[in-house]
PDB file of C-alpha atoms in Angstrom:
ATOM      1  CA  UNK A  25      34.645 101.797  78.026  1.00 40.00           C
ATOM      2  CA  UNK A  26      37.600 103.797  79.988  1.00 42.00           C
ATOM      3  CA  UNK A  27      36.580 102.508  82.826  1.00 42.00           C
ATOM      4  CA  UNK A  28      37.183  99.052  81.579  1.00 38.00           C
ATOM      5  CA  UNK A  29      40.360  99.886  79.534  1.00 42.00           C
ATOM      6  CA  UNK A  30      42.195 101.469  82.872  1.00 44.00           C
ATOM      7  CA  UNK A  31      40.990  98.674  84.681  1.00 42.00           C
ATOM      8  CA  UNK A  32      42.509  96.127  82.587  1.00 43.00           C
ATOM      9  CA  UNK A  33      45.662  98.206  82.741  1.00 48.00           C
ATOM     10  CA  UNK A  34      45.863  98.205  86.556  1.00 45.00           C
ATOM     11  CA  UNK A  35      45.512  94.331  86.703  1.00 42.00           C
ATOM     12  CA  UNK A  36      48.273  94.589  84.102  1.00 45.00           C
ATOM     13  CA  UNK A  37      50.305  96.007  85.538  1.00 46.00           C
ATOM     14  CA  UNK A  38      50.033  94.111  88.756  1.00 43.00           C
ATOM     15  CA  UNK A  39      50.026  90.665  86.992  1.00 43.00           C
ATOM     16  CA  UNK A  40      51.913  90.870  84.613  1.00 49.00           C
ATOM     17  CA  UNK A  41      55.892  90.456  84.981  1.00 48.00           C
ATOM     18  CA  UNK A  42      58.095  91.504  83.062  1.00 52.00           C
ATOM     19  CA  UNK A  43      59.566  88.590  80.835  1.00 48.00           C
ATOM     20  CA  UNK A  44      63.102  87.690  82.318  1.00 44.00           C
ATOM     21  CA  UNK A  45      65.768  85.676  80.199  1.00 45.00           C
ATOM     22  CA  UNK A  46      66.632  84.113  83.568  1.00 47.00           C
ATOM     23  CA  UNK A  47      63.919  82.082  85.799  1.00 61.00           C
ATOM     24  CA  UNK A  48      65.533  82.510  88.956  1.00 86.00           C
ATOM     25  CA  UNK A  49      64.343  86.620  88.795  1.00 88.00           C
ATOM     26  CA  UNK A  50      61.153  87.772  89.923  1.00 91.00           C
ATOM     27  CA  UNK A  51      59.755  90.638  88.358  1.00 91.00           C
ATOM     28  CA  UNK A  52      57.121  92.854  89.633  1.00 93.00           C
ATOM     29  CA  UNK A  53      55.671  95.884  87.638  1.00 92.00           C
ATOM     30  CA  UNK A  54      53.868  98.735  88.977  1.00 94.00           C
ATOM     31  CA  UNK A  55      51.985 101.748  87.346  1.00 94.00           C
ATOM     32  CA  UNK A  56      51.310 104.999  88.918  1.00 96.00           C
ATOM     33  CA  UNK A  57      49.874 108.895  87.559  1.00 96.00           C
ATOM     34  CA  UNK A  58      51.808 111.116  87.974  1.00 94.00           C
ATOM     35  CA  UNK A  59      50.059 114.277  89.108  1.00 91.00           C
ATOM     36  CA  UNK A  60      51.000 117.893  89.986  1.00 90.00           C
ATOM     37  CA  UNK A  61      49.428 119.870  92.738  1.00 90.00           C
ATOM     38  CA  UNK A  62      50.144 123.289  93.823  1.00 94.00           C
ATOM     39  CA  UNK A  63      51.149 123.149  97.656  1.00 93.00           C
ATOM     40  CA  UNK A  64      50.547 126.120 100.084  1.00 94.00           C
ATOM     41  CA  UNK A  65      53.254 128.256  99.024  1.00 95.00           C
ATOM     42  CA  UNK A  66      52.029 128.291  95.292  1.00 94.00           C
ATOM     43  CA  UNK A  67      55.057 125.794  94.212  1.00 96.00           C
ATOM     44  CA  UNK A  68      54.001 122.999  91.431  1.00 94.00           C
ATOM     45  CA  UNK A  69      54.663 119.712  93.346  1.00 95.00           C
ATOM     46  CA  UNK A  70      54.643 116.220  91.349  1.00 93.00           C
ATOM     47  CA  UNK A  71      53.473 112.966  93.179  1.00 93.00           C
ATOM     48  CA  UNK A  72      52.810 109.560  91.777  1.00 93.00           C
ATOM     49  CA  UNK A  73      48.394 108.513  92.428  1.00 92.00           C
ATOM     50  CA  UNK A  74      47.292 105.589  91.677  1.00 87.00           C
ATOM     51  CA  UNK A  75      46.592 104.812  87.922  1.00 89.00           C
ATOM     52  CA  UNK A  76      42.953 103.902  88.230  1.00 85.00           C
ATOM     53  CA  UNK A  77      41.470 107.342  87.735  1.00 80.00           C
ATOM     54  CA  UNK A  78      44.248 108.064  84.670  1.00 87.00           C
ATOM     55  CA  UNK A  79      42.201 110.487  81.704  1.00 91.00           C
ATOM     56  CA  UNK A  80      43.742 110.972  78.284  1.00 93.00           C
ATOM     57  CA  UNK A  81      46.875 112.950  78.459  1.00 93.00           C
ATOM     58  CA  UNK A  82      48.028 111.628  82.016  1.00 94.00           C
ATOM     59  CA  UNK A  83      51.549 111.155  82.114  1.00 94.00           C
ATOM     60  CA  UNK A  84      52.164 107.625  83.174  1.00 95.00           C
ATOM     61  CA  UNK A  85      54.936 106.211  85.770  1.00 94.00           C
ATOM     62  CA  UNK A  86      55.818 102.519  85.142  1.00 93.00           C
ATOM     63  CA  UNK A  87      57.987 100.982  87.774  1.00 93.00           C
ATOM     64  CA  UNK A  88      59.629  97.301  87.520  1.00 92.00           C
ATOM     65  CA  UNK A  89      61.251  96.383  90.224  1.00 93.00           C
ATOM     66  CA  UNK A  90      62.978  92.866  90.085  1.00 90.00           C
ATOM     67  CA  UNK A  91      65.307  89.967  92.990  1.00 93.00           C
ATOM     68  CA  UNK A  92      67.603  87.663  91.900  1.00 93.00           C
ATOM     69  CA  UNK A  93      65.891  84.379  93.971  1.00 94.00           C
ATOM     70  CA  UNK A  94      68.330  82.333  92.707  1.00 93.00           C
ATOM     71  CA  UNK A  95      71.655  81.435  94.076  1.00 93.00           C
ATOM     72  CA  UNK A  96      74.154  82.626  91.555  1.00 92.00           C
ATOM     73  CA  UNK A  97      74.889  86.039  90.856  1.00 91.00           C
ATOM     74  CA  UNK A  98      73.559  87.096  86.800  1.00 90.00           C
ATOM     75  CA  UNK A  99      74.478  89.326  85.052  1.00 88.00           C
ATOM     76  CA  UNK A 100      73.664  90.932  81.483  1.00 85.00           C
ATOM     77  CA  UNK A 101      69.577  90.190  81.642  1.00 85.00           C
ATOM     78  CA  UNK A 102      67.290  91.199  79.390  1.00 87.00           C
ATOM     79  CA  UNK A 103      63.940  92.547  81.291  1.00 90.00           C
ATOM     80  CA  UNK A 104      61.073  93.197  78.556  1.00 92.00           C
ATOM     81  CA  UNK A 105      57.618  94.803  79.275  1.00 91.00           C
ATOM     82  CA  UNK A 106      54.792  94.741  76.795  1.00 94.00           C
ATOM     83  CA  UNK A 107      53.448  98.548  75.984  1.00 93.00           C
ATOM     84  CA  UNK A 108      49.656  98.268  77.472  1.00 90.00           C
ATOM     85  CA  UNK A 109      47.431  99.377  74.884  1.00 88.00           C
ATOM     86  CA  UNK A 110      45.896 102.865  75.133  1.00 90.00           C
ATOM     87  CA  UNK A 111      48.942 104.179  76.463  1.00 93.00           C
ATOM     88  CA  UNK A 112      52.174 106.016  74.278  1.00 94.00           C
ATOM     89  CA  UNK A 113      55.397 105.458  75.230  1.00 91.00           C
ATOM     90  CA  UNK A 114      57.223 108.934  76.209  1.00 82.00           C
ATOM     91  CA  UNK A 115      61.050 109.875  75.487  1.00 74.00           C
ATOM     92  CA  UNK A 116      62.544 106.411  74.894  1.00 74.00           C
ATOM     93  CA  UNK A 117      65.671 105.962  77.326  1.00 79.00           C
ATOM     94  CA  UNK A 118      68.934 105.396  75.616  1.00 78.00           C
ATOM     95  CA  UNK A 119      69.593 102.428  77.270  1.00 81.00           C
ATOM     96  CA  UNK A 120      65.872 100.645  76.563  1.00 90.00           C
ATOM     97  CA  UNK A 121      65.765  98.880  73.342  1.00 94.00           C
ATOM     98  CA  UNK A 122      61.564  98.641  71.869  1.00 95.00           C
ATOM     99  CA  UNK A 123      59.937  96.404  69.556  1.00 96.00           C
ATOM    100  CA  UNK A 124      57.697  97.748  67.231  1.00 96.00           C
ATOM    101  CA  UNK A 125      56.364  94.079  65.733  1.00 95.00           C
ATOM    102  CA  UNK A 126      55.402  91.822  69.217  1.00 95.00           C
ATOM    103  CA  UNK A 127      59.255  91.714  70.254  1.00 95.00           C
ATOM    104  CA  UNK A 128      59.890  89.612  67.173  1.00 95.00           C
ATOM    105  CA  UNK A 129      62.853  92.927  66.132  1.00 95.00           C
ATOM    106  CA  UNK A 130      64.721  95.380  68.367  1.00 96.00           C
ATOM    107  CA  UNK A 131      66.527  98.144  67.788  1.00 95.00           C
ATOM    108  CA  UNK A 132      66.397 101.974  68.585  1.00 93.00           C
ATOM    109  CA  UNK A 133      62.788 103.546  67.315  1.00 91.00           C
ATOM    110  CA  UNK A 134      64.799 105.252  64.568  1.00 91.00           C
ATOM    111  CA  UNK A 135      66.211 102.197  63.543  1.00 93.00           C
ATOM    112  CA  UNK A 136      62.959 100.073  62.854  1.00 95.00           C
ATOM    113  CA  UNK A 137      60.663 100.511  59.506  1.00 96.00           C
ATOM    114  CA  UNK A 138      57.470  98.649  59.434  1.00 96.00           C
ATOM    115  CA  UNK A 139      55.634  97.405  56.441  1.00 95.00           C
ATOM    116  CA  UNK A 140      52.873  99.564  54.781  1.00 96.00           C
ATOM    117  CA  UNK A 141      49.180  98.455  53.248  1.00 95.00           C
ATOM    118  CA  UNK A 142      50.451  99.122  49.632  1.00 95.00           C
ATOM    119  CA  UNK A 143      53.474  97.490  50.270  1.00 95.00           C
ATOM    120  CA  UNK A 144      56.326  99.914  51.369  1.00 96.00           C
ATOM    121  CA  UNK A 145      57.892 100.715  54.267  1.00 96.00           C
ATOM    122  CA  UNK A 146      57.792 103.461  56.937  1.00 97.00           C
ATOM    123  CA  UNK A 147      59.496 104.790  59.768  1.00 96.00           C
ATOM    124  CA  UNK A 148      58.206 103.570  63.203  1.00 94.00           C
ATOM    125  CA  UNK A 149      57.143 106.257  65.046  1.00 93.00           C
ATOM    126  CA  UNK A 150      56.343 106.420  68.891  1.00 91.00           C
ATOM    127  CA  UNK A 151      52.348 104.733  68.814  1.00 93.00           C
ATOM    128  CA  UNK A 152      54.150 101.594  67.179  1.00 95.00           C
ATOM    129  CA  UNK A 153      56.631 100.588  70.151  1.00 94.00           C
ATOM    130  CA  UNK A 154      54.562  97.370  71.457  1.00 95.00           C
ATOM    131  CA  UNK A 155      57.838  95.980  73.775  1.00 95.00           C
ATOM    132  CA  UNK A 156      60.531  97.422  75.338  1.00 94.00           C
ATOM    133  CA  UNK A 157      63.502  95.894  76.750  1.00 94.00           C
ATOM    134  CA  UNK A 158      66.784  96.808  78.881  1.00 90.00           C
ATOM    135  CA  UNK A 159      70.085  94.563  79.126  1.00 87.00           C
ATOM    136  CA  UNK A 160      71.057  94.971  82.818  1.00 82.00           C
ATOM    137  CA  UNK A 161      74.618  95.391  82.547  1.00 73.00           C
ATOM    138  CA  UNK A 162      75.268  95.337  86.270  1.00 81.00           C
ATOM    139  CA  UNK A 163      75.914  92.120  88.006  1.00 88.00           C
ATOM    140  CA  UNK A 164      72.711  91.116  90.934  1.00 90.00           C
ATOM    141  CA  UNK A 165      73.639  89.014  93.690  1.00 92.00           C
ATOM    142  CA  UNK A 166      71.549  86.578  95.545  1.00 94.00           C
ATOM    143  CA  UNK A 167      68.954  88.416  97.421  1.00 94.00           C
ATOM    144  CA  UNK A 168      69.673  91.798  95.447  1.00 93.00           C
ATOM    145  CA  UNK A 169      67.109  93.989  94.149  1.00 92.00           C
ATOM    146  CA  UNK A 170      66.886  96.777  91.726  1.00 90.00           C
ATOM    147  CA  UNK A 171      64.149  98.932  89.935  1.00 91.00           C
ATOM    148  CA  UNK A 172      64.082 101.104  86.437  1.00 89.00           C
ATOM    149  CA  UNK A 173      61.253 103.214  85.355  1.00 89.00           C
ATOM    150  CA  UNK A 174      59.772 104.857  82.117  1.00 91.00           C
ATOM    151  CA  UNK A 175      57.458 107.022  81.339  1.00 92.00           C
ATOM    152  CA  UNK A 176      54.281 106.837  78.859  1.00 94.00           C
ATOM    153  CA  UNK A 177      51.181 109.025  77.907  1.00 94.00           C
ATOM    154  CA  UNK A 178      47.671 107.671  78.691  1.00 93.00           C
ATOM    155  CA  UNK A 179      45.903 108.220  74.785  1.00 90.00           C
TER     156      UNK A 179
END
């Protein structure tokens, strides 16, 4: 059943784009292990393996990279990913905005209260984020690339 879940993720994260408010950028997102070996002088070294063999309690690298193929500059995008399931997002960047309900509300995780079964409300916590999202305040010129990155623990 792992098997199939980390396979699903891989194709994931190969497939699927990140949604762009602009169609003119294409989006590519990439997932990686990240792994630490001891080299020959006894010194903890970190690389990034492929995510196929990822266990419970790998750390996980996600990499978007993105090209304006269009021929105006933009400028304040919004680039959202979904959270694959089975995975937990890891230290939330300051900059990344998440969704806790689909991407329907966005806000900083200690910002967002979901509903509860008796009818209250909670705190999100962490295993709720389902979207996160990043307004690219830089301006990308025709041609130009750029990449961002976060980090999330396989459960």
């Amino acid at each position: 059943m792992r098997t199939l879940a980390l396979a699903g993720m891989a194709a994931w994260a190969m497939a699927a784009p990140a949604a762009v408010a602009k169609p003119d950028l294409r989006t590519q997102t990439q997932m990686f292990v990240e792994r630490v070996h001891t080299d020959i002088n006894g010194r903890p070294r970190r690389i990034l393996a492929s995510a196929s063999r990822a266990e419970p309690g790998d750390q996980l690298v996600f990499v978007v990279n993105w090209r304006n193929e269009g021929r105006e500059p933009v400028q304040g995008i919004a680039l959202t990913n979904p959270i694959p399931r089975g995975t937990l997002l890891t230290a939330p960047d300051p900059s990344m905005q998440v969704s806790v309900d689909g991407g329907q509300r966005w806000g900083r995780l200690e910002e967002l209260w979901l509903p509860t079964p008796l009818g209250g409300t909670r705190r999100a916590v962490p295993a709720d984020i389902t979207h996160v999202r990043w307004t690219m305040p830089t301006r990308l010129s025709p041609g130009e690339t750029a990449r961002l990155s976060y980090r999330a623990t396989m459960r």
